[in-house]
Coordinates of C-alpha atoms in Angstrom, one line a residue:
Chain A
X1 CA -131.3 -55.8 -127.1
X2 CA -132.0 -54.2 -130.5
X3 CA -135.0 -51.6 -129.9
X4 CA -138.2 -52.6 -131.7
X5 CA -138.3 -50.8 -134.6
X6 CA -134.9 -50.6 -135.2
X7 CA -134.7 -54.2 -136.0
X8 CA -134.9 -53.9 -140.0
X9 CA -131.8 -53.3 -141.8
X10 CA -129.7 -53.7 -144.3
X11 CA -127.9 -56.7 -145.4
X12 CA -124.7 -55.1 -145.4
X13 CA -125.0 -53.6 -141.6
X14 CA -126.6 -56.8 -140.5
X15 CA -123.6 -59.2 -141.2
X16 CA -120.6 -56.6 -140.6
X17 CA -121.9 -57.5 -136.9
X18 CA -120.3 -60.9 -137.5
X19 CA -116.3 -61.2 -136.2
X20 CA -113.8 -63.4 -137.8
X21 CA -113.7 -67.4 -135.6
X22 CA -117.6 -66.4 -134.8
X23 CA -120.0 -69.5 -134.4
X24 CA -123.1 -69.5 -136.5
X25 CA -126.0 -71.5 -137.1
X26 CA -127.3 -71.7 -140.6
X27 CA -130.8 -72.9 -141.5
X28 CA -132.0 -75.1 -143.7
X29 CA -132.4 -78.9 -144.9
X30 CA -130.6 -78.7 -148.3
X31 CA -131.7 -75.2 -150.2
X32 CA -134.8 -75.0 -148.6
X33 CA -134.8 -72.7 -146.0
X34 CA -131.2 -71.8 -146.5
X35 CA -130.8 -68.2 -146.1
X36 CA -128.6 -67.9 -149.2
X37 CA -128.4 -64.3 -149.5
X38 CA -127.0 -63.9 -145.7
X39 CA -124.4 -66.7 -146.7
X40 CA -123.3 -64.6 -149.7
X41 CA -123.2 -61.4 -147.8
X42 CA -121.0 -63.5 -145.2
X43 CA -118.8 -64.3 -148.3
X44 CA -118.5 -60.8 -149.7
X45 CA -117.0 -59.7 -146.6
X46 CA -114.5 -61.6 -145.8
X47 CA -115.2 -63.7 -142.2
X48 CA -112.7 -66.2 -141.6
X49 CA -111.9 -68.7 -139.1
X50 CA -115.6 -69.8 -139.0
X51 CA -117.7 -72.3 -137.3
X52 CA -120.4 -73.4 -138.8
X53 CA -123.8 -75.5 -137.7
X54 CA -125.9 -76.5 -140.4
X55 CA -128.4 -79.8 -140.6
X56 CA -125.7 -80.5 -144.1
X57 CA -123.1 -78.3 -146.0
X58 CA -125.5 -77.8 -148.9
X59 CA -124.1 -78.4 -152.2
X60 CA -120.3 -77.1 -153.4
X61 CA -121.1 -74.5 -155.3
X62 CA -123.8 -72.7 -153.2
X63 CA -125.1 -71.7 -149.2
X64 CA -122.3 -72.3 -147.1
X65 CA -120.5 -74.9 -149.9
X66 CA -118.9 -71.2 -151.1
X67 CA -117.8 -70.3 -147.7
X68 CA -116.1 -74.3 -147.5
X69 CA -114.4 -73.8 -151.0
X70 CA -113.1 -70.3 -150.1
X71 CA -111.1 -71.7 -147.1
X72 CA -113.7 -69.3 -144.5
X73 CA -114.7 -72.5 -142.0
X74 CA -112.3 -74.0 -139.5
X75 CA -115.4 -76.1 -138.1
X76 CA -118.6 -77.8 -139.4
X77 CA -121.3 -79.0 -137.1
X78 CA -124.2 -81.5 -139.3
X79 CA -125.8 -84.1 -139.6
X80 CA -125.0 -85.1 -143.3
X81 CA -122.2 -83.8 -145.6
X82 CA -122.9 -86.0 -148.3
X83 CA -124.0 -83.9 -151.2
X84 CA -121.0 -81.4 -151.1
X85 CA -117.8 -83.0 -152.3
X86 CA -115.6 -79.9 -151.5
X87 CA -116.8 -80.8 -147.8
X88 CA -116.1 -84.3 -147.8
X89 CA -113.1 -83.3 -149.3
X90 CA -111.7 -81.0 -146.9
X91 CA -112.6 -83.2 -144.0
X92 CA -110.8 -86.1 -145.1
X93 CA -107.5 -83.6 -145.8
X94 CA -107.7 -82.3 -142.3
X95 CA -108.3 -78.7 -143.5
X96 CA -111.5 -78.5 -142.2
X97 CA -112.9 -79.9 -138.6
X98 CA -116.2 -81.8 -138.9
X99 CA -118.5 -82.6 -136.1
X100 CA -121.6 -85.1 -136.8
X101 CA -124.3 -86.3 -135.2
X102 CA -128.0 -87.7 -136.1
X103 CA -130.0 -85.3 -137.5
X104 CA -132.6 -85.6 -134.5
X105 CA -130.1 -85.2 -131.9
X106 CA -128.3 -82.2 -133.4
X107 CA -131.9 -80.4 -133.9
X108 CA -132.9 -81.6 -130.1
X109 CA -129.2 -79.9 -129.1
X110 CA -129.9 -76.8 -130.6
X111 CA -133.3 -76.9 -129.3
X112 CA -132.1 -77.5 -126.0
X113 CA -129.9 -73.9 -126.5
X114 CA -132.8 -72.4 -127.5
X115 CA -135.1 -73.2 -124.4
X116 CA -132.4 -72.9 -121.9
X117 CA -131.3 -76.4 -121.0
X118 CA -127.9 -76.7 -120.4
X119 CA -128.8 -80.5 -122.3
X120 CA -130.7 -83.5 -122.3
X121 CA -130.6 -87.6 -121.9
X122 CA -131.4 -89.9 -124.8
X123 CA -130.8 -93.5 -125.1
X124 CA -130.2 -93.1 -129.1
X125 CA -127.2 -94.3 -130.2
X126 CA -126.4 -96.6 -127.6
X127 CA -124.6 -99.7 -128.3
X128 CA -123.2 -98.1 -131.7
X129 CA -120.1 -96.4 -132.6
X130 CA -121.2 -92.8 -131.4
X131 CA -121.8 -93.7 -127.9
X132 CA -117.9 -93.5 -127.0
X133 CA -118.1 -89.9 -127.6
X134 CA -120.8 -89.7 -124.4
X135 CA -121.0 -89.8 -121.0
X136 CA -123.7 -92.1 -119.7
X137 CA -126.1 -92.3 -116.6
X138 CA -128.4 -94.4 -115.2
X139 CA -132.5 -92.7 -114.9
X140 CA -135.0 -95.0 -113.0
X141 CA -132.8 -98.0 -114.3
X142 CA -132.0 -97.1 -118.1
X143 CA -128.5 -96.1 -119.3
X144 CA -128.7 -92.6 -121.0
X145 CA -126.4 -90.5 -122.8
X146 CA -125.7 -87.1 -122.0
X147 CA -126.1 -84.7 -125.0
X148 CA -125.2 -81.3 -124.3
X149 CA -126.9 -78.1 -125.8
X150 CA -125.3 -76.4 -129.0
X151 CA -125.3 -72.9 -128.8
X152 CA -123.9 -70.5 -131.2
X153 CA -122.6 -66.6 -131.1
X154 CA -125.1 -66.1 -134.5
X155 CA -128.1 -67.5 -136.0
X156 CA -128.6 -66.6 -140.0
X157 CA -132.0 -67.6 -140.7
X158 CA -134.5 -67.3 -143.7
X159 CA -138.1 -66.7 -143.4
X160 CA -140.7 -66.3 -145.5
X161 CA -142.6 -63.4 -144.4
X162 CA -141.3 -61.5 -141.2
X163 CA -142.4 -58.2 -139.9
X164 CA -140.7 -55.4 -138.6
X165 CA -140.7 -56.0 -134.8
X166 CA -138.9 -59.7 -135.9
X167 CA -141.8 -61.8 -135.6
X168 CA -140.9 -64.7 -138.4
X169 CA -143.2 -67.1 -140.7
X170 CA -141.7 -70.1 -142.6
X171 CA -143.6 -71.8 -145.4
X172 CA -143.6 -75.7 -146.8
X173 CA -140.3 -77.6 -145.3
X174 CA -138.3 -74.7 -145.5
X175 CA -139.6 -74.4 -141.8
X176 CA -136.5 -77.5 -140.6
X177 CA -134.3 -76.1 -139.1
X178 CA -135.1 -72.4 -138.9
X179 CA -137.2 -71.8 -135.7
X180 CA -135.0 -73.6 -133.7
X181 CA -132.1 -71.8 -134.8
X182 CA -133.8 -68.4 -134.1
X183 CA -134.2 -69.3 -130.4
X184 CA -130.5 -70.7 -129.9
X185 CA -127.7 -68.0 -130.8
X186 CA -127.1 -64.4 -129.1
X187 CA -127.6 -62.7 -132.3
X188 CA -130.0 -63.7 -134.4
X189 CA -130.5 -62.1 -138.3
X190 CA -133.4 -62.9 -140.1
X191 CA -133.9 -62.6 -144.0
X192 CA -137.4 -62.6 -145.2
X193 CA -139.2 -62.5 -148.8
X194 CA -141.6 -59.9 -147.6
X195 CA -141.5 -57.7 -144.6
X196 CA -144.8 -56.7 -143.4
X197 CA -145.9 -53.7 -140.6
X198 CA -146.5 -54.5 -136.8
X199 CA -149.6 -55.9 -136.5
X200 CA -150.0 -57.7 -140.6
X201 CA -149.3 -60.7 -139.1
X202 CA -151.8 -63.1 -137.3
X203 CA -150.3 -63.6 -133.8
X204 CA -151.8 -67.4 -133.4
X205 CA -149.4 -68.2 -136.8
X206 CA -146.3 -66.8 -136.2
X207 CA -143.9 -69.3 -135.5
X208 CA -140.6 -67.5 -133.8
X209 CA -141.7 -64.6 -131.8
X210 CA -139.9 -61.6 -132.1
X211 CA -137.9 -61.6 -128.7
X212 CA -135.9 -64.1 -130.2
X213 CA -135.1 -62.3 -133.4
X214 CA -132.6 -59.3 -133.8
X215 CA -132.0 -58.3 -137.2
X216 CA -135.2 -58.8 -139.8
X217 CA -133.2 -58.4 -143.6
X218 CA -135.8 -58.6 -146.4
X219 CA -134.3 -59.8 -149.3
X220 CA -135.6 -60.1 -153.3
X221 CA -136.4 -63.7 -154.2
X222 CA -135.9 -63.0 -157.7
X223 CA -132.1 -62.0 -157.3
X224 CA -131.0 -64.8 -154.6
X225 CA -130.0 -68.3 -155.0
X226 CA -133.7 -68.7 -153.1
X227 CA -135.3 -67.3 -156.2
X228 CA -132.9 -68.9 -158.9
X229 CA -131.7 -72.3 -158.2
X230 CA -132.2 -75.0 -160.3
X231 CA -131.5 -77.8 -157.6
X232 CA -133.4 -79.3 -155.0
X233 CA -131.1 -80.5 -152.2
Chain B
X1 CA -140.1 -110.2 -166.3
X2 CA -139.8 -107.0 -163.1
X3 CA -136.2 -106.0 -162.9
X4 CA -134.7 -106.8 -159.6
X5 CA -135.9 -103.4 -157.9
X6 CA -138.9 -103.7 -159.1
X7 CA -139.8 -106.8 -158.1
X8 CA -138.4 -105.5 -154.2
X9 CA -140.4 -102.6 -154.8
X10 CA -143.5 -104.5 -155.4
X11 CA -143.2 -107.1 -152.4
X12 CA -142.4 -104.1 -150.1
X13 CA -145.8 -102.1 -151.3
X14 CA -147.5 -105.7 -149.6
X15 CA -146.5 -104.3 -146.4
X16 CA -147.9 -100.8 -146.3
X17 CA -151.5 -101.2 -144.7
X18 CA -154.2 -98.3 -145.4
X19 CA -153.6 -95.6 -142.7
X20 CA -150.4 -95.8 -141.9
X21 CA -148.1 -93.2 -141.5
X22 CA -144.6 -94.2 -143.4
X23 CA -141.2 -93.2 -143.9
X24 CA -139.0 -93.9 -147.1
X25 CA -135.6 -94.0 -146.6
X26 CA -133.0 -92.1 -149.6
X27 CA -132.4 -94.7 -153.0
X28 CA -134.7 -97.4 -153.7
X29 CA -137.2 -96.9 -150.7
X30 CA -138.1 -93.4 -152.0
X31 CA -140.0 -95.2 -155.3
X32 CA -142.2 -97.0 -153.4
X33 CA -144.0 -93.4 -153.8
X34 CA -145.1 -94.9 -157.3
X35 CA -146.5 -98.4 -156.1
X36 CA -148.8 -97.3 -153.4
X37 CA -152.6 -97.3 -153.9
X38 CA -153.8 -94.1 -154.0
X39 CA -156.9 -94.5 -152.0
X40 CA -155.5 -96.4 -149.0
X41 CA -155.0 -93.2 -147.1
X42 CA -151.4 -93.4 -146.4
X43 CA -149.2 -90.4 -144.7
X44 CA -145.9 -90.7 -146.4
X45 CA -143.2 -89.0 -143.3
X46 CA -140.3 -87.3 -144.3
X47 CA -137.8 -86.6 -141.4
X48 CA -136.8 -83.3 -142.8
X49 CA -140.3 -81.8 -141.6
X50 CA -143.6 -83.1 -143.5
X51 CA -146.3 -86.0 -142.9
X52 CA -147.9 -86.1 -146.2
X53 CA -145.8 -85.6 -148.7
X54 CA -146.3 -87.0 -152.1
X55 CA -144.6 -87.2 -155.6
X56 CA -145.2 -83.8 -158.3
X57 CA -146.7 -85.1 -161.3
X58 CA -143.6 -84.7 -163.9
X59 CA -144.8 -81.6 -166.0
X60 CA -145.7 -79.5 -162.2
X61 CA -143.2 -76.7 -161.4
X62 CA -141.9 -77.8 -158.4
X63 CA -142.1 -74.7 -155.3
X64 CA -138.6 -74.3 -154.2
X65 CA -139.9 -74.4 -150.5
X66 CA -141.2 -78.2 -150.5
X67 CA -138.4 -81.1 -151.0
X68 CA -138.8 -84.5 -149.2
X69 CA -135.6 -86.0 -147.6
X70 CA -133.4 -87.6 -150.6
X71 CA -134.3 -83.6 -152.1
X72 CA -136.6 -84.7 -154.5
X73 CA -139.4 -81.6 -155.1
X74 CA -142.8 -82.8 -154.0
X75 CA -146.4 -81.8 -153.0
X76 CA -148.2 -82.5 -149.9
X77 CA -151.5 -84.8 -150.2
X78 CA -154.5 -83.8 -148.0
X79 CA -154.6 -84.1 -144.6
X80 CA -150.1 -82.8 -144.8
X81 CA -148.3 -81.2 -142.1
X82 CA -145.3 -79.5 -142.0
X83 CA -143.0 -79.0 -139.1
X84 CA -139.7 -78.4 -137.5
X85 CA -136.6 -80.7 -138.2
X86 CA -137.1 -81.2 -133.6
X87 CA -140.7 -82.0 -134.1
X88 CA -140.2 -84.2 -137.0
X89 CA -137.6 -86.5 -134.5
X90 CA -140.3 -86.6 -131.9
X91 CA -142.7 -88.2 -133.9
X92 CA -140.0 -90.9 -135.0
X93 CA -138.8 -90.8 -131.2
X94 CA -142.4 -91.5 -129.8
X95 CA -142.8 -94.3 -132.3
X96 CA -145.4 -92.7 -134.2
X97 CA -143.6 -93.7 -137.4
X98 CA -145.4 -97.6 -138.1
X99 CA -143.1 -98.4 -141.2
X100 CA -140.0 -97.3 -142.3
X101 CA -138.1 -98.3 -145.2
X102 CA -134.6 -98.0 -145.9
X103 CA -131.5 -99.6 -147.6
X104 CA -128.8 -101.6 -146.3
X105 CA -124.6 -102.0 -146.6
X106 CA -125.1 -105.1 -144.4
X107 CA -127.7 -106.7 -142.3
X108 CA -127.3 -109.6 -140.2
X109 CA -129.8 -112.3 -138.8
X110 CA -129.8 -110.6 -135.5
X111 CA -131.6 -107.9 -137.6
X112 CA -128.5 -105.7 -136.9
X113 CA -128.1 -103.3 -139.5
X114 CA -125.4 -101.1 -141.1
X115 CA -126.0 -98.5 -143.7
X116 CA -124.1 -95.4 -142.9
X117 CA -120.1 -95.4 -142.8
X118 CA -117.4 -97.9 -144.7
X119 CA -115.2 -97.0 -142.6
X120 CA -112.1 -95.5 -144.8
X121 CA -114.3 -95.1 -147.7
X122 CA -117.9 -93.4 -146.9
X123 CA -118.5 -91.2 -143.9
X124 CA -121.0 -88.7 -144.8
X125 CA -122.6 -88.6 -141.5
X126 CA -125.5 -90.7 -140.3
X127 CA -128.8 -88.1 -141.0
X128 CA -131.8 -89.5 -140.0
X129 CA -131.2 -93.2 -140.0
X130 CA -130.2 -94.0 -136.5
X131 CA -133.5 -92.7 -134.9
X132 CA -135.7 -93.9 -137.8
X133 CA -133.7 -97.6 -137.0
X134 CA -134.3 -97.1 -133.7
X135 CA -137.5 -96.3 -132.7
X136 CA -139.8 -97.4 -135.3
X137 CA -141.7 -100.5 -135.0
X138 CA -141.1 -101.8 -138.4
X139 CA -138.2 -101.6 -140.3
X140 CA -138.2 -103.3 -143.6
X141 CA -134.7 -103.4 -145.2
X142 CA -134.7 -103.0 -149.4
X143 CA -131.8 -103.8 -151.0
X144 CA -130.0 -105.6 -153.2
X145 CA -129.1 -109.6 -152.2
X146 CA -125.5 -109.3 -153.1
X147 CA -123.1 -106.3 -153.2
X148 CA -121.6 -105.4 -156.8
X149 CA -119.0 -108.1 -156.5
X150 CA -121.4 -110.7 -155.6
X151 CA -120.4 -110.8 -151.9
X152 CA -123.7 -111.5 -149.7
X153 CA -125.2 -108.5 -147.8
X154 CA -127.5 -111.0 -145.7
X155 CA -124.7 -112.1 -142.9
X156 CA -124.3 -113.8 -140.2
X157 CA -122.7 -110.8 -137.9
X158 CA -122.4 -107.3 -139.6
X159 CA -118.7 -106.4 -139.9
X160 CA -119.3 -102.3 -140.5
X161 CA -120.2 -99.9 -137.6
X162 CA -124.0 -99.9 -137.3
X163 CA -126.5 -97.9 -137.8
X164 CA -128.8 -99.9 -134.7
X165 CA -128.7 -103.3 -133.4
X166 CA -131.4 -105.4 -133.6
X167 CA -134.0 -103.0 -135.3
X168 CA -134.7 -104.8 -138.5
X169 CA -137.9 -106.8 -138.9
X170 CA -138.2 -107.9 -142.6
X171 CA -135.4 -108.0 -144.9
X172 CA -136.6 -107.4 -148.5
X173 CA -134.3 -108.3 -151.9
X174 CA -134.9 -109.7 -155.2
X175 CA -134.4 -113.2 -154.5
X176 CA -136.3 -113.3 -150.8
X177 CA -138.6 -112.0 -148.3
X178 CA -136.7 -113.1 -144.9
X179 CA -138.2 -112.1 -141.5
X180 CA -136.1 -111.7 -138.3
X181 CA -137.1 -113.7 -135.7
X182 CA -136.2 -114.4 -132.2
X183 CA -134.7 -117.8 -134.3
X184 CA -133.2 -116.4 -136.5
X185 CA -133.9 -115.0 -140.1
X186 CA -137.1 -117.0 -141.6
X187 CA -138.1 -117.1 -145.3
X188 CA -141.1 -116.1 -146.5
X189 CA -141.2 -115.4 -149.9
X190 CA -138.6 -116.9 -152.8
X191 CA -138.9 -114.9 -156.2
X192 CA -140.1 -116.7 -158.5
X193 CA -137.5 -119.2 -160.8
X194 CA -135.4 -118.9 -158.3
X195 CA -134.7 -122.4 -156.3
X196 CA -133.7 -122.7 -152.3
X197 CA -130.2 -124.4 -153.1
X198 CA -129.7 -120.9 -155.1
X199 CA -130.8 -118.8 -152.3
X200 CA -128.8 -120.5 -149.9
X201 CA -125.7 -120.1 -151.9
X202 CA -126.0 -116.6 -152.0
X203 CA -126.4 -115.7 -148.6
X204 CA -124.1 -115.9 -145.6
X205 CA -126.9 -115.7 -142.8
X206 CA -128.2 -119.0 -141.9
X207 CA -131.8 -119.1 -143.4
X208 CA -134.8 -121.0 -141.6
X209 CA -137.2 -122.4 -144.6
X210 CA -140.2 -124.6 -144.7
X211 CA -141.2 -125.2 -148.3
X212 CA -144.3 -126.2 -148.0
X213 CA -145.1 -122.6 -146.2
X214 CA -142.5 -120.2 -148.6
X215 CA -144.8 -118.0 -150.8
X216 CA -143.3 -116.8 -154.4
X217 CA -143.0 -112.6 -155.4

């Protein structure tokens, strides 16, 4: 456990804690509440052999679509891939694995890491395609499908404003993804546009508390893709 | 004279009732934004984490933070809350969703439907559509009668992987209004011009109609 107050760092320190073939969970839902300046940290230094969990694999030229086109991911865990055609690209050439499931299911799996359930029983997705991949059970007389928890070594997160002890805020639908991903990896690293004292923030509206957050980076929205980007999704 | 989506996009505004709390699926369902009453009090749901969202006047500046599913920058109407992308799947999972909209490869008059992979050709991964299918209690299919080619989307059996079985409950194109039924698929509504012969020649499904009951759109 990172002591208290020496959760805020720098970018640079925060991400050289990541290993090449480490797992990590990337927020977001499209650009919104992508933590784009942890991705192009991650890119200026060089990880390889990456797997990646993200709701989508944003668009190719941004967020993790930079990490896809530069050859960094061996393995992509989403929902929905279809707005990057350097992703769809890859998969279909074999050079990069990709994993899919509903988007409900893969944010109840990584909710499931998060609150320390090994996994849960659903009856979505039965009678379709994706049930061959399960194992089913019978519960009072239903058929259910096993879905196991998706954990990850790292969680890169953005926030909106976070303070120093790691307690995080999100704002609009930038939330997604984010707070669920903060409770699910070992490490967690935050990036936030403002970073506050102990104590700024209302207790009844944070969102993740700070035992769940590591590493609280507070980055300029003016010079990341947060504060520049032109498209939505 | 509408244009073909506009004349779906019209019909499918009749079944939005004041109150309700609705999802639009990505494509054509997402306009239905612009043919909704404004004072009926409707909570538009968008599966990546808001109920109440609503379009941005053209001249706003959008905030980078607030996008609705397809990625489209909107606002949130009074009464709006956001939420995670978990919480969001609940609220489709507990069925408190009443309407949800959403296009179509191929639906059949079982009210199977398909709208996620061509196997071969288009497998961007399913998103939201298998829950939304699923567990809400109204799914109206909008889309187009015939593919590009003119091959009928309205089938007997779906041929592609699906996205549910038996979760569609009104079937909305230009040329019909077509409700599943334990029966089978029952017209409703013909567009207007447009005579049964015609409609029958362009679908595959076998189609239940009584004339003297079929309204025009």
């Amino acid at each position: 456990m990172t002591s208290l107050n020496k959760k805020h760092t720098s970018i640079e320190e925060a991400i050289a804690r990541i290993p090449d073939g480490a797992s990590i969970m990337v927020g977001g839902f499209g650009s919104p509440g992508t933590p784009f300046a942890l991705l192009d940290e991650l890119l200026a230094q060089g990880q390889k052999g990456l797997t990646l969990i993200k709701n989508d694999a944003n668009e190719a030229d941004i967020g993790i679509g930079r990490l896809i086109k530069a050859g960094r991911v061996d393995r992509l865990i989403a929902s929905h891939i279809g707005l990057n055609r350097v992703a769809i690209e890859e998969m279909n050439a074999g050079r990069l694995a990709v994993e899919m499931y509903p988007q409900g299911l893969l944010a109840e799996k990584i909710r499931c890491a998060g609150v320390g359930h090994p996994g849960f029983l659903t009856d979505i997705g039965l009678d379709t395609e994706i049930a061959s991949h399960r194992r089913e059970i019978e519960l009072d007389g239903r058929t259910c499908a096993i879905e196991p928890a998706i954990h990850a070594d790292f969680a890169l997160v953005h926030a909106d404003v976070a303070d120093t002890y790691g307690n995080l805020t999100y704002r609009g639908t930038a939330i997604n993804f984010n707070p669920l991903m903060a409770m699910a990896a070992d490490t967690v690293i935050a990036q936030a546009f403002r970073l506050d004292a102990p104590g700024s923030l209302k207790p009844e509206y944070i969102h993740t508390p700070s035992a769940f957050v590591n590493h609280v980076v507070q980055v300029d929205p003016a010079t990341s893709e947060q504060g520049i980007r032109e498209h939505a999704v | 004279m509408p244009s073909d989506q506009e004349r779906i996009l019209a019909r499918a505004a009749r079944e939005i009732l004041p109150g309700q709390i609705i999802n639009l699926g990505i494509g054509l369902p997402q306009r239905l934004f612009h043919y909704m009453p404004e004072d009926q009090q409707v909570l538009v749901h968008s599966e990546n984490g808001i109920l109440g969202c609503q379009p941005l006047p053209d001249d706003a500046t959008p905030d980078y933070e607030m996008i609705d599913s397809g990625g489209a920058y909107i606002g949130a109407s009074p009464g709006a809350s956001v939420f995670d992308s978990a919480l969001s799947f609940a609220m489709i999972r507990r069925s408190r969703v009443d309407v949800t909209f959403m296009g179509a490869f191929e639906v059949d008059q079982q009210g199977n439907l398909a709208n996620w992979k061509i196997p071969g050709k288009f497998s961007p991964g399913i998103g939201g559509a298998m829950e939304l299918a699923q567990k809400v209690d109204k799914l109206v299919v909008l889309c187009s009668h015939n593919d590009k080619r003119g091959n009928p989307k309205i089938l007997q059996q779906c041929r592609l992987p699906l996205t549910a079985p038996n979760c569609v409950s009104l079937i909305i194109t230009e040329k019909a209004a077509m409700e599943v039924t334990d029966q089978g698929l029952k017209v409703i509504d013909i567009a207007e011009g447009l005579a049964v012969d015609e409609l029958r020649a362009a679908t595959e499904a076998d189609l239940m109609i009584d004339e003297s009951q079929v309204g025009r759109f």
